[in-house]
C-alpha positions as YAML, in Angstrom:
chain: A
units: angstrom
residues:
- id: 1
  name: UNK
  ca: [8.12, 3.52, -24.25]
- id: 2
  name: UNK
  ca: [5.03, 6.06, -24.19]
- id: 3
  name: UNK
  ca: [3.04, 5.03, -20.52]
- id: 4
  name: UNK
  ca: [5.32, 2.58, -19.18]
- id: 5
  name: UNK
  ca: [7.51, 3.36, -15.93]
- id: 6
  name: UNK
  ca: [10.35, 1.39, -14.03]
- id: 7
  name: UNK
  ca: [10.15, 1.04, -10.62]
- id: 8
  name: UNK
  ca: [12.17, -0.89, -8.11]
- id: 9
  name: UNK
  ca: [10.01, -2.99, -5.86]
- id: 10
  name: UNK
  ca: [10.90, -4.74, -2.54]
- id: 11
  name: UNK
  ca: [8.13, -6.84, -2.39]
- id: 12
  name: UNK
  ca: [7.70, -6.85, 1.43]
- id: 13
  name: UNK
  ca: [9.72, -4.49, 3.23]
- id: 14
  name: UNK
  ca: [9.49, -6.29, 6.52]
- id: 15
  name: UNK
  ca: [11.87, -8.81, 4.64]
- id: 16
  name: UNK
  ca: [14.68, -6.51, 3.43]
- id: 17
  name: UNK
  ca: [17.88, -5.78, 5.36]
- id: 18
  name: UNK
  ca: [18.11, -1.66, 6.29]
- id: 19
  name: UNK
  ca: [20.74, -2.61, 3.72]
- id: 20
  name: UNK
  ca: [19.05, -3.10, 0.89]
- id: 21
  name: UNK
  ca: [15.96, -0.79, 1.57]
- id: 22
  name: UNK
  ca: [18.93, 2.21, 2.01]
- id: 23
  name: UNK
  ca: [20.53, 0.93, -1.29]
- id: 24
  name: UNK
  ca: [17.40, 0.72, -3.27]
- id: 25
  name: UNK
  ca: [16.39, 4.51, -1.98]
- id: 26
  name: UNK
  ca: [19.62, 5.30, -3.41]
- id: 27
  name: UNK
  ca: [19.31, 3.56, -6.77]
- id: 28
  name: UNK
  ca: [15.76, 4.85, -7.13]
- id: 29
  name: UNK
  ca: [17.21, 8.72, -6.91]
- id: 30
  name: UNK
  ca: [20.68, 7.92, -8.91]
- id: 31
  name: UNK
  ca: [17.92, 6.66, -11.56]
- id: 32
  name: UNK
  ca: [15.08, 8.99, -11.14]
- id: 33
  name: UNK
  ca: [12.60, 5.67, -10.79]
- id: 34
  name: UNK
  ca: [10.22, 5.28, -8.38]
- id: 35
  name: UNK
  ca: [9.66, 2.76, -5.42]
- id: 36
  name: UNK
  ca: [6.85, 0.12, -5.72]
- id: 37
  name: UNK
  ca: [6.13, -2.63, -2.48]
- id: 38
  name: UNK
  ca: [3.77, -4.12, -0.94]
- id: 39
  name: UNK
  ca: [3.00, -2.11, 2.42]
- id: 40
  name: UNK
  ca: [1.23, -3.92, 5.41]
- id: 41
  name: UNK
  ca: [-0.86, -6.19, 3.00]
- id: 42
  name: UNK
  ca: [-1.77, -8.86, 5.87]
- id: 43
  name: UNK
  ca: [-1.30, -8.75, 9.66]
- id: 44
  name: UNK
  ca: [1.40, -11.48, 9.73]
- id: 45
  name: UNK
  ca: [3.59, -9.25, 7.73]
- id: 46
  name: UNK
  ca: [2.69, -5.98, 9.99]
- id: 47
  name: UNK
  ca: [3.54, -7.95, 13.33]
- id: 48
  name: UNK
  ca: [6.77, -9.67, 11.89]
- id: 49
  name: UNK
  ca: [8.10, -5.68, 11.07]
- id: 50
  name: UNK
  ca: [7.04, -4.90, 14.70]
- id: 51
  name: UNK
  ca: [8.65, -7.77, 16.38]
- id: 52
  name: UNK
  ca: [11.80, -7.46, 14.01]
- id: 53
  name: UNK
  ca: [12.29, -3.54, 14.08]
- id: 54
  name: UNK
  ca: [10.22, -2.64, 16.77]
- id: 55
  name: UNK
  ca: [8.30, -0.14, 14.78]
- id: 56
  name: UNK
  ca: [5.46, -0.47, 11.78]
- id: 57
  name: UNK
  ca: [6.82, -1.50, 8.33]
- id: 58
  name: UNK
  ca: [6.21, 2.30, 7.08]
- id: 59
  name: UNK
  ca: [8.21, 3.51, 10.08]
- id: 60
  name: UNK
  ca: [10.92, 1.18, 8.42]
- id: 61
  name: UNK
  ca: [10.69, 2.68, 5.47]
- id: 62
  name: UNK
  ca: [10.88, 6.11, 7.24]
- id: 63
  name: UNK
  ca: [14.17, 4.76, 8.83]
- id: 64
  name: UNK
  ca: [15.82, 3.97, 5.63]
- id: 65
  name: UNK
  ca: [14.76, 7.18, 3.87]
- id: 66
  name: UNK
  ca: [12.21, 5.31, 1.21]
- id: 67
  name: UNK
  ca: [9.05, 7.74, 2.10]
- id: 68
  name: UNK
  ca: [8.13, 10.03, -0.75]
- id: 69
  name: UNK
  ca: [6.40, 11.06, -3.65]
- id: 70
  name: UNK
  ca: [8.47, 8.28, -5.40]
- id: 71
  name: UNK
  ca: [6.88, 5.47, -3.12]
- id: 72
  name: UNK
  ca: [3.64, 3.69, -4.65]
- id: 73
  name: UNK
  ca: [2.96, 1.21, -1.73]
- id: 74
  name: UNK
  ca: [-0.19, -1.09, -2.41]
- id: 75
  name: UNK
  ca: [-2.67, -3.07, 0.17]
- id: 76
  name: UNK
  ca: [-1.86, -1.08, 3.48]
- id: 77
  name: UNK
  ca: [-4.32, -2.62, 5.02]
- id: 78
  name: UNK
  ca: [-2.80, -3.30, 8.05]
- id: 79
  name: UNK
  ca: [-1.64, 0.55, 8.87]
- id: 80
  name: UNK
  ca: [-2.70, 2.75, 11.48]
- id: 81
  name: UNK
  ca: [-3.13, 6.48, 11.94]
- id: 82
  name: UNK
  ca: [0.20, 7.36, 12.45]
- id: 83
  name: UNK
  ca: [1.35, 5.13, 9.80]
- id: 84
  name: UNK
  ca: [-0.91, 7.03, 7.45]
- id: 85
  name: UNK
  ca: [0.14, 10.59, 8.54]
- id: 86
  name: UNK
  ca: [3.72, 9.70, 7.72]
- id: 87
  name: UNK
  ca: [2.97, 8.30, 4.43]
- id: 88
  name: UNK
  ca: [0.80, 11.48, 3.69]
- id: 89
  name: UNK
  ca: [3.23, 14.39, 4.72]
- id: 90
  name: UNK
  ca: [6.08, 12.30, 2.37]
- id: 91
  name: UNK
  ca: [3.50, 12.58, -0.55]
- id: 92
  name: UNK
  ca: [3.25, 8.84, -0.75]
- id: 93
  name: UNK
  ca: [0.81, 6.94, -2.90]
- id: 94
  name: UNK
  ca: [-1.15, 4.19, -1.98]
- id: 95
  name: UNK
  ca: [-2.85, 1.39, -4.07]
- id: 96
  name: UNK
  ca: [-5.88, -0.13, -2.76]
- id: 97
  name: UNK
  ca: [-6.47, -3.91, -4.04]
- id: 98
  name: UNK
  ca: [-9.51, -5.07, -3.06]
- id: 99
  name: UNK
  ca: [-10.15, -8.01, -5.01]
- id: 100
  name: UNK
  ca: [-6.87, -9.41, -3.77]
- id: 101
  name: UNK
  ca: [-7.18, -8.48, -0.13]
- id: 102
  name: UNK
  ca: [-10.61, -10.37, -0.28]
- id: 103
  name: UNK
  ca: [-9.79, -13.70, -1.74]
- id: 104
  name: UNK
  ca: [-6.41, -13.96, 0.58]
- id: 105
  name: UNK
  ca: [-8.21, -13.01, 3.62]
- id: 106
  name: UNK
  ca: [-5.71, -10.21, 4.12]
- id: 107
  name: UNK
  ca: [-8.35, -7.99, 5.33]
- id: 108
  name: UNK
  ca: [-9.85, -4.71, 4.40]
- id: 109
  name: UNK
  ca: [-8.32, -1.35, 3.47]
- id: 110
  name: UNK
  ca: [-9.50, 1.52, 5.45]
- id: 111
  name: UNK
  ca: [-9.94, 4.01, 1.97]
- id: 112
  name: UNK
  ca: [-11.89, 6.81, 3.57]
- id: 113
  name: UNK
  ca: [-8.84, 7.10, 6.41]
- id: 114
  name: UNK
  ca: [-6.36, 6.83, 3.81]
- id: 115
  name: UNK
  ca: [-8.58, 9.83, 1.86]
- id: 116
  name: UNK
  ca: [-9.30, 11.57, 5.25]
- id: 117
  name: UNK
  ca: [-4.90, 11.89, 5.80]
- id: 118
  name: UNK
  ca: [-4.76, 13.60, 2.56]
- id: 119
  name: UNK
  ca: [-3.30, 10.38, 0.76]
- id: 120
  name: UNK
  ca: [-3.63, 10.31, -2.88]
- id: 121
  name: UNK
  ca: [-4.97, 6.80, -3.46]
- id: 122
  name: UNK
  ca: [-5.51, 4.31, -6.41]
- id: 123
  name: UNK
  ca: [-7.01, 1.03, -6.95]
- id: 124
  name: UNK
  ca: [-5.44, -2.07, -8.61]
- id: 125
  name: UNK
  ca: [-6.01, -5.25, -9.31]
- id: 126
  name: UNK
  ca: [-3.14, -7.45, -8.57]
- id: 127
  name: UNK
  ca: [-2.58, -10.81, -10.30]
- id: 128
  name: UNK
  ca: [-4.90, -13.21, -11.38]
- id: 129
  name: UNK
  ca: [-3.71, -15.98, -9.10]
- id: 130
  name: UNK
  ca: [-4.06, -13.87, -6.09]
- id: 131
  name: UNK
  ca: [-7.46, -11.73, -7.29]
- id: 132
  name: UNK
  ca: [-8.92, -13.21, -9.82]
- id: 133
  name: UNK
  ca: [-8.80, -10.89, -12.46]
- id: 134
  name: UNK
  ca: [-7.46, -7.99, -13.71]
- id: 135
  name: UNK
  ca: [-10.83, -6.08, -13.82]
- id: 136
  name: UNK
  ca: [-10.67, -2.58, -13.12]
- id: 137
  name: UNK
  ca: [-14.18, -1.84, -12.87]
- id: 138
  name: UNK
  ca: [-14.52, -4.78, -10.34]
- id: 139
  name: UNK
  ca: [-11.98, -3.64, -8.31]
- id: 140
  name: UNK
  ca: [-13.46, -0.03, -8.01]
- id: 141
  name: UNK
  ca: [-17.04, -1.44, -7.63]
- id: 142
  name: UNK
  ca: [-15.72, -3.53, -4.41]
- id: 143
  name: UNK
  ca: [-13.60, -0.36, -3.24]
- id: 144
  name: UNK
  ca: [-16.47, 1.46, -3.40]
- id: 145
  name: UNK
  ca: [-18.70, -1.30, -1.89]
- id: 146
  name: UNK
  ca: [-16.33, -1.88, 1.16]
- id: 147
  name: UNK
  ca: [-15.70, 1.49, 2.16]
- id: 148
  name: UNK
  ca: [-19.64, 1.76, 2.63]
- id: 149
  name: UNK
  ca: [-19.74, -1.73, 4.66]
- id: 150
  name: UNK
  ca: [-16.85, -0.78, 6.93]
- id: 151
  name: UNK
  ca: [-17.70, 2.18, 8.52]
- id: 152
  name: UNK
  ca: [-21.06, 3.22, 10.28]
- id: 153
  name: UNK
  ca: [-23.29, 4.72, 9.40]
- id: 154
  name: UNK
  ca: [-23.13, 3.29, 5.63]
- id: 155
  name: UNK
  ca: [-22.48, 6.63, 3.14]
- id: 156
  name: UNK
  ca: [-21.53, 7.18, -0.19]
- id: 157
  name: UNK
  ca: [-17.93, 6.89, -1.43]
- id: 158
  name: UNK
  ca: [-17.30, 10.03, -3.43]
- id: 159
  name: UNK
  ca: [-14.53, 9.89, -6.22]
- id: 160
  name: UNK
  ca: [-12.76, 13.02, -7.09]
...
């Protein structure tokens, strides 16, 4: 079907067993599909991958081999510098969800870091029941309105 790609998605990383994150990375290249998850979406999840594997959930994925220009990993709100670097020299993707991160209380993306690392980055929507709707103008319009309220002094987001 013409636009439409499998994935496999561990939902939250932090979660998985090295087990299963090493035998997903190796279904995803027997299959030539791509890895989908949710990446450091709300601060709960980054501390429980800290106090679990001593590391950041995207240095877990590092461990098990899963960073690459296969990944798409959404929210990363919750990531730091380093985190970002990694994700950027493995030619990861990243998803920002605004809409979602709002109404949870998840917290706010930093977009013009994620830019700044050399990240290619989209924006989504989510699901209704956790943004909403599925409005992809809204979601851009926030992106864009949030990356001017978080940082100081207030500028322009540019789009390329």
């Amino acid at each position: 079907m013409a636009g439409v790609d499998v994935a496999l998605a561990p939902t939250i990383p932090a979660q998985c067993s090295p087990r299963l994150l090493e035998g997903l990375r190796d279904l995803a290249v027997a299959h030539d599909v791509r890895l989908h998850t949710h990446l450091a979406e709300s601060q709960p999840q980054a501390d429980a991958a800290r106090a679990t594997y001593g590391r950041s959930v995207t240095g877990v994925l590092a461990d098990a081999g899963l960073l690459g220009s296969g990944l798409t990993a959404a929210h990363a709100v919750w990531v730091d510098g380093d985190d970002l670097a990694l994700l950027a020299d493995a030619g990861a993707v990243l998803v920002t969800v605004p809409g979602s991160n709002l109404r949870l209380g998840s917290g706010v993306a930093d977009v013009r870091a994620m830019l700044a690392a050399g990240l290619t980055v989209g924006v989504g929507t989510d699901g209704a029941n956790s943004a909403d709707a599925y409005d992809q103008l809204d979601a851009a319009r926030l992106t864009a309105l949030l990356c001017r309220a978080t940082r100081h002094p207030a500028s322009p987001m540019t789009w390329t």
